[in-house]
Short mmCIF file of C-alpha atoms and ligand atoms in Angstrom, two decimals:
data_model
loop_
_atom_site.label_atom_id
_atom_site.label_comp_id
_atom_site.label_asym_id
_atom_site.label_seq_id
_atom_site.Cartn_x
_atom_site.Cartn_y
_atom_site.Cartn_z
CA MET A 25 34.02 189.28 29.34
CA ILE A 26 36.14 187.11 31.59
CA ARG A 27 36.68 187.30 35.35
CA ILE A 28 39.86 186.49 37.25
CA PRO A 29 40.75 186.81 40.96
CA ARG A 30 43.36 189.51 41.71
CA GLU A 31 45.97 187.04 43.02
CA GLN A 32 45.78 184.89 39.87
CA TYR A 33 46.08 187.99 37.68
CA GLU A 34 49.12 189.04 39.69
CA ALA A 35 50.57 185.52 39.33
CA ILE A 36 50.60 185.97 35.51
CA VAL A 37 52.41 189.32 35.82
CA ALA A 38 54.88 187.90 38.37
CA HIS A 39 55.63 184.92 36.10
CA ALA A 40 56.17 187.25 33.12
CA ARG A 41 58.60 189.38 35.14
CA GLN A 42 60.44 186.37 36.50
CA GLU A 43 61.05 184.90 33.01
CA ALA A 44 61.90 188.16 31.20
CA PRO A 45 63.57 188.61 28.77
CA ARG A 46 62.30 185.11 27.89
CA GLU A 47 58.59 184.65 27.27
CA ALA A 48 56.64 183.07 30.11
CA CYS A 49 53.72 180.72 29.40
CA GLY A 50 51.06 178.72 31.18
CA LEU A 51 47.50 177.40 31.20
CA LEU A 52 44.26 179.00 32.40
CA ALA A 53 41.66 176.94 34.23
CA GLY A 54 38.29 177.64 35.79
CA HIS A 55 34.62 177.45 34.92
CA GLY A 56 32.83 179.15 32.03
CA ASP A 57 33.99 182.77 31.85
CA ARG A 58 35.77 182.70 35.22
CA ILE A 59 39.47 181.88 35.52
CA GLU A 60 40.10 180.34 38.91
CA LYS A 61 43.71 179.19 38.68
CA VAL A 62 46.71 179.70 36.43
CA TYR A 63 49.25 176.93 35.85
CA PRO A 64 52.77 178.05 34.83
CA VAL A 65 54.45 175.72 32.27
CA PRO A 66 58.17 175.87 31.35
CA ASN A 67 58.97 177.49 27.98
CA ARG A 68 61.02 175.10 25.81
CA ALA A 69 61.15 177.24 22.64
CA GLU A 70 64.84 176.42 22.22
CA LEU A 71 63.87 172.80 21.53
CA ALA A 72 61.29 173.78 18.92
CA VAL A 73 63.31 175.86 16.43
CA GLU A 74 62.43 173.45 13.57
CA PHE A 75 58.76 173.53 14.58
CA PHE A 76 58.68 177.31 14.07
CA ALA A 77 60.98 177.27 11.03
CA GLU A 78 58.86 174.82 9.03
CA ARG A 79 55.84 177.11 9.52
CA GLY A 80 57.74 180.20 8.39
CA LEU A 81 57.56 181.65 11.90
CA ILE A 82 61.24 182.52 12.28
CA PRO A 83 61.87 186.16 11.31
CA PRO A 84 64.06 186.59 8.21
CA GLY A 85 67.71 187.11 9.00
CA ARG A 86 67.29 185.69 12.50
CA ASP A 87 69.69 182.96 13.46
CA TYR A 88 68.62 180.77 16.34
CA ARG A 89 71.66 178.54 16.57
CA PRO A 90 71.51 175.46 18.73
CA ASP A 91 74.63 176.74 20.57
CA ALA A 92 72.71 179.81 21.72
CA PRO A 93 70.18 178.07 23.97
CA GLY A 94 67.29 180.23 25.04
CA ALA A 95 67.80 182.81 22.29
CA ILE A 96 64.55 181.90 20.57
CA ALA A 97 62.67 181.94 23.89
CA VAL A 98 63.02 185.74 23.89
CA GLU A 99 60.57 185.88 20.99
CA ARG A 100 58.69 182.57 21.09
CA PHE A 101 57.22 180.09 23.52
CA PHE A 102 56.68 176.37 23.19
CA MET A 103 55.26 174.70 26.27
CA ASP A 104 57.23 171.75 27.58
CA PRO A 105 54.95 168.92 26.34
CA GLU A 106 55.30 166.69 29.40
CA GLU A 107 54.69 169.59 31.80
CA GLN A 108 51.78 170.80 29.67
CA PHE A 109 50.24 167.32 29.86
CA ARG A 110 50.83 167.21 33.63
CA ALA A 111 49.16 170.61 34.07
CA LEU A 112 46.15 169.49 31.99
CA ARG A 113 45.78 166.40 34.22
CA ALA A 114 46.08 168.59 37.33
CA ILE A 115 43.34 170.88 35.97
CA GLU A 116 41.10 167.88 35.41
CA ALA A 117 41.90 166.45 38.86
CA ALA A 118 41.00 169.79 40.46
CA GLY A 119 37.57 169.65 38.80
CA LEU A 120 38.34 172.68 36.63
CA GLU A 121 37.96 173.25 32.88
CA HIS A 122 40.90 174.10 30.65
CA LEU A 123 39.90 177.57 29.42
CA GLY A 124 43.03 178.66 27.58
CA SER A 125 46.61 179.80 27.89
CA TYR A 126 48.64 182.86 28.79
CA HIS A 127 52.05 184.09 27.71
CA SER A 128 54.15 187.21 27.95
CA HIS A 129 55.39 189.69 25.40
CA PRO A 130 58.51 190.93 27.21
CA ALA A 131 59.12 193.85 24.82
CA THR A 132 56.02 194.22 22.62
CA GLU A 133 52.35 195.10 23.04
CA ALA A 134 49.71 192.80 24.54
CA TYR A 135 48.16 191.82 21.22
CA PRO A 136 48.30 188.43 19.38
CA SER A 137 51.20 188.22 16.92
CA ARG A 138 50.98 186.42 13.58
CA THR A 139 52.70 183.47 15.31
CA ASP A 140 50.07 183.50 18.08
CA ILE A 141 47.20 183.61 15.59
CA GLU A 142 48.56 180.79 13.42
CA LEU A 143 49.36 178.50 16.33
CA ALA A 144 46.05 179.20 18.08
CA ALA A 145 44.49 177.15 15.29
CA PHE A 146 45.54 173.96 17.13
CA TRP A 147 43.34 175.00 20.06
CA PRO A 148 40.24 176.64 18.56
CA ASN A 149 38.13 179.03 20.65
CA MET A 150 40.50 178.93 23.60
CA LEU A 151 41.20 182.03 25.65
CA LEU A 152 44.54 183.68 24.94
CA MET A 153 45.85 186.04 27.62
CA ILE A 154 48.91 188.15 26.89
CA CYS A 155 50.95 190.10 29.42
CA SER A 156 53.07 192.88 27.94
CA LEU A 157 56.13 194.21 29.77
CA ALA A 158 56.92 196.77 27.06
CA ASP A 159 56.68 199.36 29.83
CA PRO A 160 58.21 197.41 32.72
CA ALA A 161 56.67 199.72 35.30
CA ARG A 162 53.18 199.27 33.88
CA PRO A 163 52.43 195.69 32.74
CA VAL A 164 49.40 195.35 30.46
CA VAL A 165 47.29 192.18 30.38
CA ARG A 166 44.67 191.63 27.70
CA ALA A 167 42.54 188.64 26.72
CA PHE A 168 41.54 187.38 23.27
CA ARG A 169 40.00 184.53 21.36
CA VAL A 170 41.10 183.64 17.86
CA VAL A 171 38.07 182.40 15.93
CA ASP A 172 38.69 181.29 12.34
CA GLY A 173 41.88 183.37 12.27
CA ARG A 174 40.10 186.51 13.50
CA VAL A 175 41.08 188.11 16.79
CA GLN A 176 38.30 189.01 19.24
CA GLU A 177 39.11 190.83 22.46
CA GLU A 178 37.51 189.90 25.79
CA ASP A 179 37.24 192.44 28.61
CA ILE A 180 38.92 191.38 31.83
CA VAL A 181 37.23 191.95 35.19
CA ILE A 182 39.62 191.55 38.12
CA GLU A 183 37.89 190.29 41.24
CA GLU A 184 39.19 191.81 44.48
CA MET B 26 44.91 144.70 26.55
CA ALA B 27 42.36 147.42 27.18
CA VAL B 28 43.98 150.86 27.20
CA THR B 29 42.44 154.30 27.65
CA ILE B 30 43.16 157.02 25.11
CA LEU B 31 42.70 160.57 26.43
CA ILE B 32 41.32 162.84 23.71
CA PRO B 33 42.32 166.53 23.82
CA ALA B 34 39.54 169.10 23.48
CA PRO B 35 40.46 170.10 19.89
CA LEU B 36 40.01 166.49 18.67
CA ARG B 37 36.77 165.73 20.49
CA ARG B 38 34.70 166.76 17.49
CA PHE B 39 35.86 163.42 16.04
CA THR B 40 34.87 161.42 19.12
CA GLU B 41 31.32 162.68 19.68
CA ASP B 42 32.75 164.87 22.47
CA ARG B 43 34.18 161.94 24.41
CA ALA B 44 37.23 162.88 26.54
CA SER B 45 38.46 159.27 26.65
CA VAL B 46 38.11 156.18 24.48
CA GLN B 47 38.94 152.56 25.36
CA VAL B 48 40.58 150.28 22.80
CA GLU B 49 42.38 146.94 22.73
CA ALA B 50 45.98 147.41 21.61
CA LYS B 51 49.51 146.14 22.22
CA THR B 52 51.36 149.24 20.95
CA VAL B 53 50.72 152.97 20.62
CA GLY B 54 50.56 152.62 16.82
CA GLU B 55 47.93 149.90 17.13
CA ALA B 56 45.94 152.02 19.60
CA LEU B 57 45.90 154.92 17.10
CA ALA B 58 44.81 152.56 14.30
CA LYS B 59 41.95 151.25 16.47
CA LEU B 60 40.97 154.81 17.36
CA ASP B 61 40.83 155.66 13.66
CA GLU B 62 38.60 152.62 13.00
CA LEU B 63 36.16 153.96 15.59
CA TYR B 64 36.50 157.60 14.50
CA PRO B 65 37.71 157.78 10.90
CA GLY B 66 39.95 160.75 10.12
CA ILE B 67 41.29 161.33 13.61
CA ARG B 68 44.61 159.54 12.95
CA GLU B 69 45.69 161.94 10.20
CA ARG B 70 45.33 164.76 12.73
CA ILE B 71 47.91 163.01 14.89
CA CYS B 72 50.28 161.26 12.45
CA GLU B 73 52.06 162.00 9.18
CA PRO B 74 51.08 159.77 6.22
CA ASP B 75 54.18 157.64 6.97
CA GLY B 76 52.94 156.93 10.49
CA ARG B 77 55.31 159.17 12.44
CA VAL B 78 53.73 161.40 15.05
CA ARG B 79 53.38 164.98 13.79
CA ARG B 80 55.86 167.46 15.18
CA PHE B 81 53.21 169.57 16.89
CA VAL B 82 51.61 166.59 18.62
CA SER B 83 52.95 164.79 21.68
CA ILE B 84 51.80 161.35 22.80
CA PHE B 85 52.23 160.15 26.36
CA VAL B 86 52.04 156.70 27.87
CA ASN B 87 51.28 157.05 31.57
CA GLY B 88 52.62 160.61 31.44
CA LYS B 89 55.87 159.83 29.58
CA ASP B 90 56.46 161.29 26.11
CA ILE B 91 56.78 158.39 23.61
CA ARG B 92 59.67 160.30 21.94
CA SER B 93 61.70 159.24 24.99
CA LEU B 94 60.26 155.69 24.81
CA GLN B 95 59.93 153.69 21.57
CA GLY B 96 57.77 156.06 19.55
CA VAL B 97 54.67 154.46 18.03
CA GLU B 98 56.25 151.05 18.75
CA THR B 99 55.99 151.72 22.51
CA PRO B 100 54.32 148.64 24.03
CA LEU B 101 51.10 148.99 26.03
CA ALA B 102 49.90 147.00 29.00
CA ASP B 103 46.39 146.50 30.33
CA GLY B 104 45.15 149.71 31.96
CA ASP B 105 47.75 151.98 30.38
CA GLU B 106 46.74 155.55 29.64
CA VAL B 107 47.63 157.12 26.29
CA GLY B 108 47.49 160.91 26.21
CA ILE B 109 47.46 162.99 23.01
CA ILE B 110 48.27 166.70 23.19
CA PRO B 111 48.76 169.28 20.42
CA ALA B 112 51.54 171.78 21.04
CA MET B 113 50.79 175.03 22.74
CA ALA B 114 53.07 177.66 21.27
CA GLY B 115 53.25 181.26 20.14
CA GLY B 116 55.47 184.29 20.19
CA ARG B 117 55.70 188.01 20.18
ZN1 LIG C 213 52.46 186.23 21.62
#
Protein backbone atom coordinates (compact mmCIF):
# COMPACT_ATOMS: atom_id res chain seq x y z
CA MET A 1 0.00 0.00 0.00
CA ILE A 2 1.19 3.50 -0.81
CA ARG A 3 -0.16 6.85 0.33
CA ILE A 4 -0.25 10.09 -1.64
CA PRO A 5 -1.74 13.52 -0.84
CA ARG A 6 -4.77 14.45 -2.99
CA GLU A 7 -3.05 17.44 -4.65
CA GLN A 8 -0.04 15.35 -5.75
CA TYR A 9 -2.37 12.67 -7.12
CA GLU A 10 -4.24 15.36 -9.03
CA ALA A 11 -0.92 16.75 -10.31
CA ILE A 12 -0.21 13.39 -12.02
CA VAL A 13 -3.65 13.40 -13.69
CA ALA A 14 -3.29 17.06 -14.72
CA HIS A 15 0.15 16.38 -16.24
CA ALA A 16 -1.22 13.36 -18.14
CA ARG A 17 -4.07 15.47 -19.55
CA GLN A 18 -1.78 18.34 -20.46
CA GLU A 19 0.60 16.09 -22.45
CA ALA A 20 -2.04 13.92 -24.17
CA PRO A 21 -1.90 12.44 -26.76
CA ARG A 22 1.81 12.22 -25.82
CA GLU A 23 2.77 10.24 -22.74
CA ALA A 24 3.61 12.30 -19.67
CA CYS A 25 6.32 11.16 -17.23
CA GLY A 26 7.93 12.14 -13.96
CA LEU A 27 9.50 11.04 -10.69
CA LEU A 28 7.92 10.17 -7.34
CA ALA A 29 9.56 11.23 -4.09
CA GLY A 30 8.74 10.89 -0.43
CA HIS A 31 9.52 8.64 2.50
CA GLY A 32 8.93 4.90 2.76
CA ASP A 33 5.44 4.13 1.46
CA ARG A 34 4.33 7.77 1.33
CA ILE A 35 4.68 9.87 -1.82
CA GLU A 36 5.08 13.49 -0.82
CA LYS A 37 5.91 15.20 -4.11
CA VAL A 38 5.83 14.42 -7.81
CA TYR A 39 8.40 15.88 -10.21
CA PRO A 40 7.32 16.19 -13.87
CA VAL A 41 10.14 15.45 -16.38
CA PRO A 42 9.93 16.22 -20.13
CA ASN A 43 9.33 13.21 -22.40
CA ARG A 44 12.06 12.98 -25.07
CA ALA A 45 10.96 9.69 -26.68
CA GLU A 46 11.53 11.17 -30.14
CA LEU A 47 15.27 11.29 -29.38
CA ALA A 48 15.34 7.67 -28.26
CA VAL A 49 13.93 5.78 -31.26
CA GLU A 50 17.15 3.71 -31.59
CA PHE A 51 17.10 2.97 -27.86
CA PHE A 52 13.67 1.34 -28.21
CA ALA A 53 14.41 -0.25 -31.60
CA GLU A 54 17.53 -2.10 -30.44
CA ARG A 55 15.48 -3.69 -27.63
CA GLY A 56 12.71 -4.78 -29.99
CA LEU A 57 10.31 -2.32 -28.37
CA ILE A 58 9.03 -0.69 -31.56
CA PRO A 59 5.80 -2.36 -32.73
CA PRO A 60 6.12 -4.18 -36.08
CA GLY A 61 5.06 -2.10 -39.04
CA ARG A 62 5.40 1.12 -37.05
CA ASP A 63 7.49 3.81 -38.65
CA TYR A 64 8.81 6.47 -36.32
CA ARG A 65 10.58 8.66 -38.84
CA PRO A 66 12.87 11.38 -37.60
CA ASP A 67 10.83 13.89 -39.66
CA ALA A 68 7.73 13.10 -37.59
CA PRO A 69 8.95 14.46 -34.25
CA GLY A 70 6.84 13.45 -31.30
CA ALA A 71 5.16 10.54 -33.09
CA ILE A 72 6.84 7.96 -30.87
CA ALA A 73 5.98 9.96 -27.74
CA VAL A 74 2.34 8.95 -28.25
CA GLU A 75 3.30 5.39 -27.32
CA ARG A 76 6.59 5.68 -25.42
CA PHE A 77 8.35 7.88 -22.91
CA PHE A 78 12.03 8.50 -22.38
CA MET A 79 12.83 11.02 -19.67
CA ASP A 80 15.06 13.89 -20.72
CA PRO A 81 18.33 12.72 -19.07
CA GLU A 82 19.50 16.16 -17.94
CA GLU A 83 16.08 17.04 -16.49
CA GLN A 84 15.84 13.61 -14.86
CA PHE A 85 19.23 14.18 -13.23
CA ARG A 86 18.15 17.66 -12.10
CA ALA A 87 14.95 16.27 -10.58
CA LEU A 88 16.90 13.56 -8.73
CA ARG A 89 19.20 16.25 -7.26
CA ALA A 90 16.17 18.34 -6.29
CA ILE A 91 14.64 15.30 -4.53
CA GLU A 92 17.87 14.78 -2.62
CA ALA A 93 18.13 18.50 -1.76
CA ALA A 94 14.56 18.44 -0.42
CA GLY A 95 15.50 15.60 1.94
CA LEU A 96 13.20 13.15 0.15
CA GLU A 97 13.81 9.64 -1.18
CA HIS A 98 13.40 8.74 -4.83
CA LEU A 99 10.56 6.20 -4.65
CA GLY A 100 9.79 5.65 -8.32
CA SER A 101 8.28 7.11 -11.46
CA TYR A 102 4.93 7.80 -13.05
CA HIS A 103 3.77 7.97 -16.64
CA SER A 104 0.54 8.13 -18.58
CA HIS A 105 -1.17 5.73 -20.94
CA PRO A 106 -3.17 8.22 -23.02
CA ALA A 107 -5.29 5.56 -24.75
CA THR A 108 -4.70 2.24 -22.95
CA GLU A 109 -5.33 0.75 -19.51
CA ALA A 110 -3.34 1.60 -16.37
CA TYR A 111 -1.28 -1.59 -16.38
CA PRO A 112 2.47 -2.04 -17.13
CA SER A 113 3.14 -2.82 -20.80
CA ARG A 114 5.87 -5.19 -21.97
CA THR A 115 7.99 -2.09 -22.61
CA ASP A 116 7.38 -0.87 -19.04
CA ILE A 117 8.28 -4.25 -17.56
CA GLU A 118 11.49 -4.64 -19.58
CA LEU A 119 12.72 -1.12 -18.91
CA ALA A 120 11.83 -1.27 -15.21
CA ALA A 121 14.76 -3.69 -14.92
CA PHE A 122 17.14 -0.69 -14.90
CA TRP A 123 15.48 0.53 -11.70
CA PRO A 124 14.66 -2.58 -9.65
CA ASN A 125 11.95 -2.44 -6.97
CA MET A 126 10.95 1.11 -7.80
CA LEU A 127 7.33 2.19 -7.69
CA LEU A 128 5.67 2.52 -11.09
CA MET A 129 2.51 4.63 -11.21
CA ILE A 130 0.45 4.67 -14.38
CA CYS A 131 -2.35 7.11 -15.22
CA SER A 132 -4.75 5.91 -17.91
CA LEU A 133 -6.83 8.36 -19.92
CA ALA A 134 -8.52 5.61 -21.94
CA ASP A 135 -11.80 7.06 -20.65
CA PRO A 136 -10.95 10.78 -20.67
CA ALA A 137 -13.77 11.60 -18.27
CA ARG A 138 -12.60 9.02 -15.73
CA PRO A 139 -8.79 8.84 -15.37
CA VAL A 140 -7.51 5.70 -13.64
CA VAL A 141 -4.28 5.71 -11.61
CA ARG A 142 -2.72 2.47 -10.40
CA ALA A 143 0.61 1.64 -8.77
CA PHE A 144 2.92 -1.33 -9.31
CA ARG A 145 6.34 -2.73 -8.61
CA VAL A 146 8.13 -4.96 -11.09
CA VAL A 147 10.17 -7.52 -9.15
CA ASP A 148 12.24 -9.96 -11.21
CA GLY A 149 9.99 -9.29 -14.21
CA ARG A 150 6.80 -9.97 -12.24
CA VAL A 151 4.20 -7.25 -11.76
CA GLN A 152 2.87 -6.64 -8.24
CA GLU A 153 0.11 -4.12 -7.66
CA GLU A 154 0.15 -1.70 -4.71
CA ASP A 155 -3.08 -0.21 -3.37
CA ILE A 156 -3.19 3.58 -3.42
CA VAL A 157 -4.58 5.52 -0.47
CA ILE A 158 -5.29 9.17 -1.31
CA GLU A 159 -4.87 11.46 1.67
CA GLU A 160 -7.39 14.30 1.84
CA MET B 1 42.19 16.04 -8.73
CA ALA B 2 39.65 14.64 -6.30
CA VAL B 3 36.23 14.29 -7.92
CA THR B 4 32.97 12.96 -6.52
CA ILE B 5 31.07 10.27 -8.41
CA LEU B 6 27.35 10.10 -7.60
CA ILE B 7 26.13 6.50 -7.67
CA PRO B 8 22.49 5.89 -8.71
CA ALA B 9 20.41 3.62 -6.49
CA PRO B 10 20.45 0.66 -8.94
CA LEU B 11 24.29 0.53 -8.88
CA ARG B 12 24.76 0.92 -5.13
CA ARG B 13 24.86 -2.83 -4.64
CA PHE B 14 28.37 -2.53 -6.14
CA THR B 15 29.43 0.27 -3.80
CA GLU B 16 28.39 -1.17 -0.44
CA ASP B 17 25.35 1.14 -0.62
CA ARG B 18 27.42 4.31 -0.90
CA ALA B 19 25.62 7.13 -2.76
CA SER B 20 28.90 8.86 -3.63
CA VAL B 21 32.52 7.83 -4.11
CA GLN B 22 35.62 10.05 -4.28
CA VAL B 23 38.40 9.27 -6.76
CA GLU B 24 41.43 11.02 -8.23
CA ALA B 25 40.99 11.47 -11.98
CA LYS B 26 41.69 13.90 -14.82
CA THR B 27 38.96 12.66 -17.19
CA VAL B 28 35.57 10.96 -16.96
CA GLY B 29 37.05 7.78 -18.46
CA GLU B 30 39.78 7.75 -15.82
CA ALA B 31 37.22 8.33 -13.06
CA LEU B 32 35.21 5.30 -14.26
CA ALA B 33 38.38 3.18 -14.39
CA LYS B 34 39.24 4.20 -10.81
CA LEU B 35 35.69 3.43 -9.72
CA ASP B 36 35.99 -0.03 -11.25
CA GLU B 37 39.28 -0.61 -9.38
CA LEU B 38 37.46 0.12 -6.13
CA TYR B 39 34.30 -1.77 -7.09
CA PRO B 40 35.09 -4.37 -9.76
CA GLY B 41 32.30 -4.98 -12.26
CA ILE B 42 30.58 -1.62 -11.98
CA ARG B 43 32.18 -0.19 -15.15
CA GLU B 44 30.62 -2.81 -17.45
CA ARG B 45 27.21 -1.69 -16.16
CA ILE B 46 28.00 1.80 -17.45
CA CYS B 47 30.17 1.29 -20.56
CA GLU B 48 30.29 -0.95 -23.62
CA PRO B 49 33.37 -3.19 -23.92
CA ASP B 50 34.90 -0.57 -26.26
CA GLY B 51 34.63 2.10 -23.57
CA ARG B 52 31.70 4.08 -24.97
CA VAL B 53 28.95 4.93 -22.52
CA ARG B 54 25.96 2.62 -22.94
CA ARG B 55 22.96 4.10 -24.69
CA PHE B 56 20.69 3.76 -21.66
CA VAL B 57 23.15 5.45 -19.33
CA SER B 58 23.82 9.18 -19.10
CA ILE B 59 26.86 10.70 -17.40
CA PHE B 60 26.90 14.27 -16.17
CA VAL B 61 29.75 16.54 -15.16
CA ASN B 62 28.38 19.24 -12.88
CA GLY B 63 24.91 18.60 -14.33
CA LYS B 64 25.91 18.67 -18.02
CA ASP B 65 25.51 15.53 -20.14
CA ILE B 66 28.98 14.44 -21.37
CA ARG B 67 27.39 13.68 -24.79
CA SER B 68 27.31 17.47 -25.23
CA LEU B 69 30.86 17.79 -23.83
CA GLN B 70 33.77 15.51 -24.85
CA GLY B 71 32.31 12.13 -23.91
CA VAL B 72 34.57 10.00 -21.71
CA GLU B 73 37.45 12.34 -22.64
CA THR B 74 35.72 15.21 -20.80
CA PRO B 75 38.34 16.73 -18.48
CA LEU B 76 37.70 16.94 -14.74
CA ALA B 77 38.82 19.56 -12.25
CA ASP B 78 39.22 19.33 -8.50
CA GLY B 79 35.80 19.20 -6.83
CA ASP B 80 33.87 18.27 -9.98
CA GLU B 81 30.79 16.11 -9.58
CA VAL B 82 30.22 13.17 -11.91
CA GLY B 83 26.65 11.87 -12.01
CA ILE B 84 25.64 8.50 -13.49
CA ILE B 85 21.99 7.86 -14.33
CA PRO B 86 20.31 4.93 -16.11
CA ALA B 87 17.50 5.88 -18.47
CA MET B 88 13.97 6.00 -17.22
CA ALA B 89 11.70 4.92 -20.05
CA GLY B 90 8.61 2.93 -20.88
CA GLY B 91 5.51 3.00 -23.00
CA ARG B 92 1.96 1.94 -23.41
ZN1 LIG C 1 3.52 2.32 -19.78
